[in-house]
CSV table of N, CA and C in Angstrom, one decimal:
chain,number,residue,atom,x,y,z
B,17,UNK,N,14.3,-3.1,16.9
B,17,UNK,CA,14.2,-1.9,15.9
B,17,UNK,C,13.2,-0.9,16.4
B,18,UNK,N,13.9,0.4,16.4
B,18,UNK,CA,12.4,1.2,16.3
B,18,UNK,C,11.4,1.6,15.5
B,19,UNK,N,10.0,2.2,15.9
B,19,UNK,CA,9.0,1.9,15.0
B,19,UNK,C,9.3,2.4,13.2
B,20,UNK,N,10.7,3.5,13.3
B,20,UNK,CA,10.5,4.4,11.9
B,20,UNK,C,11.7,3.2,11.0
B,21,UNK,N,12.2,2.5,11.9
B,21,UNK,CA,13.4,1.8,11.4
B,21,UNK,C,12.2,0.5,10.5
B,22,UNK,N,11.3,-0.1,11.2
B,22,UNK,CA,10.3,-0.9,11.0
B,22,UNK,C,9.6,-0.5,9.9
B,23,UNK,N,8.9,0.7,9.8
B,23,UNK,CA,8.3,1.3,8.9
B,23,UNK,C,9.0,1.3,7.8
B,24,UNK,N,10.4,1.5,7.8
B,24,UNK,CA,11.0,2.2,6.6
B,24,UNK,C,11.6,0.7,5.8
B,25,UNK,N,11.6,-0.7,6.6
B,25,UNK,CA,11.9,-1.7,6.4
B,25,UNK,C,11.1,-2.2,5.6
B,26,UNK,N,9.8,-2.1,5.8
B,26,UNK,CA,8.4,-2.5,5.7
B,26,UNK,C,8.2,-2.1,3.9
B,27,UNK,N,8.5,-0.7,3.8
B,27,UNK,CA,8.3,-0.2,2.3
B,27,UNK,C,9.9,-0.4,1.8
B,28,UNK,N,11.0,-0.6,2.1
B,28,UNK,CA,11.9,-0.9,0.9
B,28,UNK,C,11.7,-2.8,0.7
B,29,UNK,N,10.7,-3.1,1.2
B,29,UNK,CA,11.3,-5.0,1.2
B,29,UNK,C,10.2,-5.2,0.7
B,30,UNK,N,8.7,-4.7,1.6
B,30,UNK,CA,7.5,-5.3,1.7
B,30,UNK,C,6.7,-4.8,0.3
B,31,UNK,N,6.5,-3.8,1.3
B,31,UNK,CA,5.2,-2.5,0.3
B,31,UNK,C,5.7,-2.6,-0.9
B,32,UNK,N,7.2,-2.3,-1.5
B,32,UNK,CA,7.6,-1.9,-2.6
B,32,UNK,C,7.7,-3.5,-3.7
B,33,UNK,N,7.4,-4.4,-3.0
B,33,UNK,CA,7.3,-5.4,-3.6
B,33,UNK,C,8.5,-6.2,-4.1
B,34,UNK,N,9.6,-5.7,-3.5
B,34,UNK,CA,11.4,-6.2,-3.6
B,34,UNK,C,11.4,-7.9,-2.9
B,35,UNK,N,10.2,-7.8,-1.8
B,35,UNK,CA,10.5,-9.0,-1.1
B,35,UNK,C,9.2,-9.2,-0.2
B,36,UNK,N,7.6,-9.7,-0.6
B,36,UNK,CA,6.8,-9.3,-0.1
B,36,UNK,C,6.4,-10.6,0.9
B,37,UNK,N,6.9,-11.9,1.0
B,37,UNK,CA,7.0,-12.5,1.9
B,37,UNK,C,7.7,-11.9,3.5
B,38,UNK,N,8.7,-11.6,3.4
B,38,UNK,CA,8.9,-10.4,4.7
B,38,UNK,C,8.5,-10.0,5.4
B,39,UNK,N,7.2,-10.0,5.2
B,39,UNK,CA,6.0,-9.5,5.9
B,39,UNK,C,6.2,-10.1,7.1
B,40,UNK,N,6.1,-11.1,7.0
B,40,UNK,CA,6.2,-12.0,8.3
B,40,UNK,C,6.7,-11.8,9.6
B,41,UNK,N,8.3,-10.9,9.3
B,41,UNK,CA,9.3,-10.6,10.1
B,41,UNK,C,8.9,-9.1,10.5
B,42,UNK,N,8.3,-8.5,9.8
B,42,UNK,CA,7.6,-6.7,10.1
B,42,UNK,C,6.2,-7.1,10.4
B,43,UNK,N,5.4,-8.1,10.4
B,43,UNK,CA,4.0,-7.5,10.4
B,43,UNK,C,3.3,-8.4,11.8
B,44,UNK,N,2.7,-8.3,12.8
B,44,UNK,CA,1.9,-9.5,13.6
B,44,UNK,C,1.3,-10.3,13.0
B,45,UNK,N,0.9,-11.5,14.0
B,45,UNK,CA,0.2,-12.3,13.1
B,45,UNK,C,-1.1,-12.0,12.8
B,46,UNK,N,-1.6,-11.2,13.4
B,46,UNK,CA,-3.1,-10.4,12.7
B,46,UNK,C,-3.2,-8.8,12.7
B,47,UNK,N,-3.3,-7.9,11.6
B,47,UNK,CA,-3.2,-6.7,11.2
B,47,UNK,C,-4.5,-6.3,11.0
B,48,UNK,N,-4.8,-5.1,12.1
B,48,UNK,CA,-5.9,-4.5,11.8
B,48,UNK,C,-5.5,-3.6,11.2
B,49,UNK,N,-6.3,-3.8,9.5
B,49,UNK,CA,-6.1,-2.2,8.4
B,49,UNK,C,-7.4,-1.5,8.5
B,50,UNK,N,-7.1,-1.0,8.9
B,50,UNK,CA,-8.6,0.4,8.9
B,50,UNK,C,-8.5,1.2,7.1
B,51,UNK,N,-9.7,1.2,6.4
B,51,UNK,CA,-9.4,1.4,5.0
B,51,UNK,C,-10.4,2.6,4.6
B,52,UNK,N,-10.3,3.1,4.0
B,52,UNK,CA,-11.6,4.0,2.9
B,52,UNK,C,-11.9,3.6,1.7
B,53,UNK,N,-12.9,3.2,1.6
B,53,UNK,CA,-14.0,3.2,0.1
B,53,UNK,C,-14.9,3.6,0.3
B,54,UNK,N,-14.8,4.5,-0.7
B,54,UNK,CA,-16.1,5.6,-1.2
B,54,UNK,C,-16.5,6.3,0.3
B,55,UNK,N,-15.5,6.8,0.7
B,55,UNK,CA,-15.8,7.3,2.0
B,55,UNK,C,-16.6,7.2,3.5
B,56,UNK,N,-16.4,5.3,3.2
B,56,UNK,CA,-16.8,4.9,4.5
B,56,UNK,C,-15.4,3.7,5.0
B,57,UNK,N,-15.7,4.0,6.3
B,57,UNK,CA,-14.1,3.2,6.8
B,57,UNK,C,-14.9,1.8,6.7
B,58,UNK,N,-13.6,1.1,6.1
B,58,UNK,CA,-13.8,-0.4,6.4
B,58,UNK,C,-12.3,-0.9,7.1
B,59,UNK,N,-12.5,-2.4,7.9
B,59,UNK,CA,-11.6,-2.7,8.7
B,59,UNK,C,-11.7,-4.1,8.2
B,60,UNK,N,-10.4,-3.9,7.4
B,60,UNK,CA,-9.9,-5.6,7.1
B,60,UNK,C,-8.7,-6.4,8.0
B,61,UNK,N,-8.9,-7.7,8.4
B,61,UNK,CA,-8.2,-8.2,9.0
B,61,UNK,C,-7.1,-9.0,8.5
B,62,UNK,N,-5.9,-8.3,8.4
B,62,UNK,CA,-4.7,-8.8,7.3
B,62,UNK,C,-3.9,-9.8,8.2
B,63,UNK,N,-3.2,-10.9,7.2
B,63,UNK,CA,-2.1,-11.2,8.2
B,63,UNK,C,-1.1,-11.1,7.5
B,64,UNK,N,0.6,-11.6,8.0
B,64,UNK,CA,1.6,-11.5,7.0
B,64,UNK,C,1.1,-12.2,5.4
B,65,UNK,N,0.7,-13.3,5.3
B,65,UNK,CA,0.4,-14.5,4.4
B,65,UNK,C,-0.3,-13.4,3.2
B,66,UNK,N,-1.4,-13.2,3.9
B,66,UNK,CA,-2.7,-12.4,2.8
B,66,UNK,C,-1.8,-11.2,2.6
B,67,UNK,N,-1.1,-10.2,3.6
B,67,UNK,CA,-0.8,-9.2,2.9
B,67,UNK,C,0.3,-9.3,1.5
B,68,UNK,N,1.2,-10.2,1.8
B,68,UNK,CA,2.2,-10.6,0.4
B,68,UNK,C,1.5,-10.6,-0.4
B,69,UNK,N,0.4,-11.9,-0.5
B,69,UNK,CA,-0.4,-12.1,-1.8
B,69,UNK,C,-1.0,-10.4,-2.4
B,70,UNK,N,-1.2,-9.7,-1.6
B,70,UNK,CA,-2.2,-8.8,-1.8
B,70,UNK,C,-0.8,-7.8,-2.5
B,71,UNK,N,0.3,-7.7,-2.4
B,71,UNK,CA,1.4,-7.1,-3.0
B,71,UNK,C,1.4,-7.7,-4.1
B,72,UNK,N,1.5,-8.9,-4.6
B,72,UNK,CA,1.8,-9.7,-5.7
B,72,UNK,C,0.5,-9.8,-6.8
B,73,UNK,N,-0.5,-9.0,-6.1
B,73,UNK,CA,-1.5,-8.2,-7.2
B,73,UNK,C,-1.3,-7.0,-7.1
B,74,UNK,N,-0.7,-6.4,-6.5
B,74,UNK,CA,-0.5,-4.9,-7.3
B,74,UNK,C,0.4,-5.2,-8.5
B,75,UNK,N,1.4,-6.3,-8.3
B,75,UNK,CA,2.4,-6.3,-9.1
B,75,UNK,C,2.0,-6.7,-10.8
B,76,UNK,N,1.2,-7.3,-10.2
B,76,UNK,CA,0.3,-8.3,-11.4
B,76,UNK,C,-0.4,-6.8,-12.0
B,77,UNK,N,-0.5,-6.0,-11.8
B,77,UNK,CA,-1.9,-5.0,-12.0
B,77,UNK,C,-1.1,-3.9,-12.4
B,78,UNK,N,0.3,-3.4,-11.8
B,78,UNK,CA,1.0,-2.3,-12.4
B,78,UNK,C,2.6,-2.4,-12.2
B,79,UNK,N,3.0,-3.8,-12.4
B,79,UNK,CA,4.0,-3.9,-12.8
B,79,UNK,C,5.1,-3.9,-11.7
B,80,UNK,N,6.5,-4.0,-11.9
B,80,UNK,CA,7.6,-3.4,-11.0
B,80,UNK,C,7.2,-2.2,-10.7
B,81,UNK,N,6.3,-1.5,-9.5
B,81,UNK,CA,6.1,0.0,-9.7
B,81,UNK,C,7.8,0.1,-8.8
B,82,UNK,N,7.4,1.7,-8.6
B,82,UNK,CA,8.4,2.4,-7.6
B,82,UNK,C,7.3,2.9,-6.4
B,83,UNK,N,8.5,3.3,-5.4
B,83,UNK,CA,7.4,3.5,-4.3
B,83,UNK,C,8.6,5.1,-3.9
B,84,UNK,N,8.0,5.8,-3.9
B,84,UNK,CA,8.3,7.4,-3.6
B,84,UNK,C,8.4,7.6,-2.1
B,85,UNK,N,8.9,7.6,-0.7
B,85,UNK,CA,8.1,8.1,0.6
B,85,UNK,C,8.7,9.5,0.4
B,86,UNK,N,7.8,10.3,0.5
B,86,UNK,CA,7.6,11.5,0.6
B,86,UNK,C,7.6,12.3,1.6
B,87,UNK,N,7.1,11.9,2.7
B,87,UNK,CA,6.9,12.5,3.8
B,87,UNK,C,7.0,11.1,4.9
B,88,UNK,N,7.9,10.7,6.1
B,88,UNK,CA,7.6,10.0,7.2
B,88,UNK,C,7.4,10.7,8.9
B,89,UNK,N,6.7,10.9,9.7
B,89,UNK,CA,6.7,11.6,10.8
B,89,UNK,C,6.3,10.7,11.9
B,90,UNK,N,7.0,10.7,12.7
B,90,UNK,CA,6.9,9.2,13.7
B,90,UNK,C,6.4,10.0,15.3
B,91,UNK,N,5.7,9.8,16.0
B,91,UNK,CA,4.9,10.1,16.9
B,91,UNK,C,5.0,8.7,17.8
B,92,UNK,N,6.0,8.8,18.5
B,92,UNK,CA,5.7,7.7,20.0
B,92,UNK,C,5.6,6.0,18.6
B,93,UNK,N,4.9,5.1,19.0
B,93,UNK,CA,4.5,4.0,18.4
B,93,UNK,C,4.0,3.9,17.3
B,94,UNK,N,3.8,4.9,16.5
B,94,UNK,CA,3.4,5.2,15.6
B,94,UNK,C,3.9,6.1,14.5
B,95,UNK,N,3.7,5.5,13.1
B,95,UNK,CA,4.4,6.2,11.7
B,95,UNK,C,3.6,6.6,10.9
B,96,UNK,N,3.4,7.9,10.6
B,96,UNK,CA,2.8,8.5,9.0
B,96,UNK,C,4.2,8.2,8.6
B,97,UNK,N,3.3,8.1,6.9
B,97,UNK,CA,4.4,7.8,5.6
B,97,UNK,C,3.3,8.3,4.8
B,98,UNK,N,3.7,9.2,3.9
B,98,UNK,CA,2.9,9.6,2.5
B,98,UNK,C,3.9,9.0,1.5
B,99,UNK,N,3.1,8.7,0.1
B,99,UNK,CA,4.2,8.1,-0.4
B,99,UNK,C,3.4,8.2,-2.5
B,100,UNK,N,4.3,7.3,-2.8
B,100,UNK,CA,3.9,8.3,-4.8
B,100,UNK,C,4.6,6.9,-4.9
B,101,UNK,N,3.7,6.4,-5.7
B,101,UNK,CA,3.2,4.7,-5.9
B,101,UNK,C,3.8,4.9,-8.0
B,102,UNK,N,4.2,4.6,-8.4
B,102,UNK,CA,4.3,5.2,-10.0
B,102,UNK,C,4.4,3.4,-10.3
B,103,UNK,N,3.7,3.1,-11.5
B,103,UNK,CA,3.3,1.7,-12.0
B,103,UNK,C,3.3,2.1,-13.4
B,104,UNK,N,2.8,0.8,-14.1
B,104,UNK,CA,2.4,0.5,-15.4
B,104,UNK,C,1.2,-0.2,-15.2
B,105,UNK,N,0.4,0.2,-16.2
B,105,UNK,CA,-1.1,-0.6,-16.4
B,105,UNK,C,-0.6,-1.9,-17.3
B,106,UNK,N,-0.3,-2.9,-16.5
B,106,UNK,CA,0.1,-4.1,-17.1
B,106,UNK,C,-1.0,-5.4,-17.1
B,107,UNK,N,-2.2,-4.9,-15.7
B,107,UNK,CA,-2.6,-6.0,-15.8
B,107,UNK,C,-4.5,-5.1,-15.2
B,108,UNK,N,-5.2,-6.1,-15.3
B,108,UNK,CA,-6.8,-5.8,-15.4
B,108,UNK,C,-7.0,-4.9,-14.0
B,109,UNK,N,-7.6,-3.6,-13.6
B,109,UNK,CA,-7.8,-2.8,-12.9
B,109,UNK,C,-9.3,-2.6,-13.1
B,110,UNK,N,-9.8,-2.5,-11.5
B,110,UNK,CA,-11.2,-2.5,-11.7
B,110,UNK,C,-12.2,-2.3,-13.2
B,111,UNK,N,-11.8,-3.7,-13.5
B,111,UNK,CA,-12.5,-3.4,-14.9
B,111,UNK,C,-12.1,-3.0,-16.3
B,112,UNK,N,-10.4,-2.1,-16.1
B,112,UNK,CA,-10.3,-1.5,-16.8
B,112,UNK,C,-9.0,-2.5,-17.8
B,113,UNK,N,-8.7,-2.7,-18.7
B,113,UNK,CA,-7.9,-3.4,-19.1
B,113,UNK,C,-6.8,-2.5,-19.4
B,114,UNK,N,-5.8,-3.7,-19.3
B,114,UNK,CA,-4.3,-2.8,-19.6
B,114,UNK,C,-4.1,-2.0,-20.8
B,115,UNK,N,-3.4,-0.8,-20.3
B,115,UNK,CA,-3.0,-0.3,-21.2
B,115,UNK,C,-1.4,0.1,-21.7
B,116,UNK,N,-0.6,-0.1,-21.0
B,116,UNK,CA,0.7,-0.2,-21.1
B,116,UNK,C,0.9,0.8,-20.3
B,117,UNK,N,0.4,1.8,-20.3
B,117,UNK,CA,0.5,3.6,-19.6
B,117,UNK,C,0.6,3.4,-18.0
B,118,UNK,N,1.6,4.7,-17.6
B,118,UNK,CA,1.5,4.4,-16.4
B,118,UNK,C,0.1,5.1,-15.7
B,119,UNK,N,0.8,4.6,-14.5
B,119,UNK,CA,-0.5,5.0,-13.2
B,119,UNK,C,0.3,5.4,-12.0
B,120,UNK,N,-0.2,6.8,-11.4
B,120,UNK,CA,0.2,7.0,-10.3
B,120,UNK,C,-0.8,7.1,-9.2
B,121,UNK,N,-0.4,6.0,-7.9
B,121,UNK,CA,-0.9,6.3,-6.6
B,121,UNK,C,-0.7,7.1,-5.8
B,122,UNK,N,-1.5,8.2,-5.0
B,122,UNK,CA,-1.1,8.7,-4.3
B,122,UNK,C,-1.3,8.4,-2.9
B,123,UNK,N,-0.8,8.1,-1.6
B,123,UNK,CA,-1.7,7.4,-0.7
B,123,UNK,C,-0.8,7.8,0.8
B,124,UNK,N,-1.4,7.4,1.9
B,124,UNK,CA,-0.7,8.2,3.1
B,124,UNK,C,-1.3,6.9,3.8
B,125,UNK,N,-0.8,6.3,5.2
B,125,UNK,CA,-0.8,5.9,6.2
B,125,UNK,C,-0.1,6.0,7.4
B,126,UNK,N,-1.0,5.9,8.5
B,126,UNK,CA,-0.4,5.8,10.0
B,126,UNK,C,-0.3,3.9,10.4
B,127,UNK,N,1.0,4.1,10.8
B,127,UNK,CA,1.5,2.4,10.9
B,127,UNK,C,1.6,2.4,12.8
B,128,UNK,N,0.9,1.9,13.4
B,128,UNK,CA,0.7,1.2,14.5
B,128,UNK,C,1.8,-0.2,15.2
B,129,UNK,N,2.8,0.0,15.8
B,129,UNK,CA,4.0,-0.8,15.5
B,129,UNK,C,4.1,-1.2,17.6
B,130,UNK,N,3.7,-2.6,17.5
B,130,UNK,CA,4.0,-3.6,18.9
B,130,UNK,C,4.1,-4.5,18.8
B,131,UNK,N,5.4,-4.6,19.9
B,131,UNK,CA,6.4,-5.8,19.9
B,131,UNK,C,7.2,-5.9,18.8
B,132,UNK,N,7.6,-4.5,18.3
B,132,UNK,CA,8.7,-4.6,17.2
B,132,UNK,C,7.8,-5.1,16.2
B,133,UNK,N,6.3,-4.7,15.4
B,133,UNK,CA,6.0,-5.3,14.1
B,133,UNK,C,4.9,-4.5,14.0
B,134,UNK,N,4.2,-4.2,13.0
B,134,UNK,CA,2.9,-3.4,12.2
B,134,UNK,C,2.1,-4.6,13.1
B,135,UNK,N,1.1,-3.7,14.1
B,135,UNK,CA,-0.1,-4.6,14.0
B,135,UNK,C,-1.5,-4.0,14.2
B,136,UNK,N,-1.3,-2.7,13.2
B,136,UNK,CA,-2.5,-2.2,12.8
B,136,UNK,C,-2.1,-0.9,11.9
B,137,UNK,N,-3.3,0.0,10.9
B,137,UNK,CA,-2.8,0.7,10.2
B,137,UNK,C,-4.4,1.3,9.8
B,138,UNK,N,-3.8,2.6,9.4
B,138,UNK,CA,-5.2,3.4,9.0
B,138,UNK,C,-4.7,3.8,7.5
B,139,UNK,N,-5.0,3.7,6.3
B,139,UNK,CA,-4.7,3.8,5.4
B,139,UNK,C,-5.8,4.9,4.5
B,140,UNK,N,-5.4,5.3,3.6
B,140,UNK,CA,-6.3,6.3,2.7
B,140,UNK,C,-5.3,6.6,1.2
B,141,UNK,N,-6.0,6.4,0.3
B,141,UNK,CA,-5.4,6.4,-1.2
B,141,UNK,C,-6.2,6.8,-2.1
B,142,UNK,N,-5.8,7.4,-2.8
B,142,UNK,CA,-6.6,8.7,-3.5
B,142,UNK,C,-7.6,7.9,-4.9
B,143,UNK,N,-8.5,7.2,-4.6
B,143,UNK,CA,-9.0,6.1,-5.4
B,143,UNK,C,-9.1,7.1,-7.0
B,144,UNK,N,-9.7,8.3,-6.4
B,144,UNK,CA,-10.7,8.8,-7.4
B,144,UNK,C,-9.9,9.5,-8.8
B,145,UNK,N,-8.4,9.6,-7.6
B,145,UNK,CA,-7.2,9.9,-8.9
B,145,UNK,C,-6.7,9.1,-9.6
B,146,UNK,N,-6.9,7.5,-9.2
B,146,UNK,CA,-6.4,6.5,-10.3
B,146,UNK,C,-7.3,5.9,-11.2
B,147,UNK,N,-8.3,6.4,-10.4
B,147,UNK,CA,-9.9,6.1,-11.7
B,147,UNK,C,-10.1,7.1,-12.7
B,148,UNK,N,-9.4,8.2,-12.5
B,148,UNK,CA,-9.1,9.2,-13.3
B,148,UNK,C,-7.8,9.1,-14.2
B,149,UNK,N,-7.3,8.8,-13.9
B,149,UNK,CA,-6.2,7.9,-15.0
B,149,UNK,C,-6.2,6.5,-15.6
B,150,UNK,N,-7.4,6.2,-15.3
B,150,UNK,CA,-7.7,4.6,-15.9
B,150,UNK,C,-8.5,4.8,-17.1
B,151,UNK,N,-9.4,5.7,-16.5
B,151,UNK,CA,-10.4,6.4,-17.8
B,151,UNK,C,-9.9,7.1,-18.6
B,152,UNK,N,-8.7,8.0,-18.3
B,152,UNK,CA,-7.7,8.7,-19.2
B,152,UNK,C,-7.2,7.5,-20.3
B,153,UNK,N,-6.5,6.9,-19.6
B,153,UNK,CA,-5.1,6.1,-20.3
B,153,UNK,C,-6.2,4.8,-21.2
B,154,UNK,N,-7.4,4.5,-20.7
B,154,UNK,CA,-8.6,3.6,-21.5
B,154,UNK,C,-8.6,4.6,-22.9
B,155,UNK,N,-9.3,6.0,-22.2
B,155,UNK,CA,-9.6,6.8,-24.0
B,155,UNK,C,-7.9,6.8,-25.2
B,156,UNK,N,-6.8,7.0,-24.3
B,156,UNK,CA,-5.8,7.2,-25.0
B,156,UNK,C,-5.5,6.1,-26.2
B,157,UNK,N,-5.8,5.3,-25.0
B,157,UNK,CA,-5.7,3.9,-26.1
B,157,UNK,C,-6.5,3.2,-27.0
B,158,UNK,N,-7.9,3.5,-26.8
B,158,UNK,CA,-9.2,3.6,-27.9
B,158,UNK,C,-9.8,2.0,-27.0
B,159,UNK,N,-9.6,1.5,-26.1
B,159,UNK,CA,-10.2,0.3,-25.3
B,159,UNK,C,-11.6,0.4,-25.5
């Protein structure tokens, strides 16, 4: 497969949470994610195994979301994808308890793709806009 064919496998099965075991067949056995919080990079070392589980708490956290790709642009070995994450506050979010309301992610990555699989990624997600709808959708509900 090629890398955008991979990519685009990756978010209808994996990312989107339709089939997050999958991973296995799209991702190497060790994934370097390059991440941002609070504006310093951090680099977690994912594998297929951890990355599922780590889909199966978003799910736990905002439900069946949908996943948007909005933009994909493929450069040689490599994939941007921007994408619009739309959920339910179904389950405990940094702190914040559910509120039934949704929540939208906004978030962009470059996908790093050899020997036919993700085996690294630079990721960025707009934290400070879902903290802003956590604390919205908290007052709406009187939490």
């Amino acid at each position: 497969m090629k890398p955008e064919q991979i990519v685009r496998e990756f978010f209808g099965k994996v990312r989107s949470g339709n089939n997050p075991d999958y991973s296995n067949q799209l991702m190497a056995e060790q994934v370097l994610a390059h991440q941002i919080v609070s504006e310093e990079e951090q680099i977690v070392l994912r594998t297929p195994k951890d990355y599922a589980e780590h889909v199966r708490e978003m799910i736990e956290a905002y439900g069946n979301f949908s996943i948007d790709i909005q933009e994909l642009l493929v450069d040689g070995n490599k994939v941007y994808v921007r994408w619009k994450q739309t959920g339910t506050h179904v389950g405990e979010i940094d702190g914040y308890k559910p509120t039934g309301l949704p929540v939208i992610e906004m978030a962009s990555a470059v996908y790093r793709i050899e020997n036919e699989k993700i085996s690294e990624y630079w990721i960025q997600i707009d934290r400070s806009g879902i903290q802003k709808q956590l604390e919205c959708n908290k007052n709406i509900k009187g939490s």
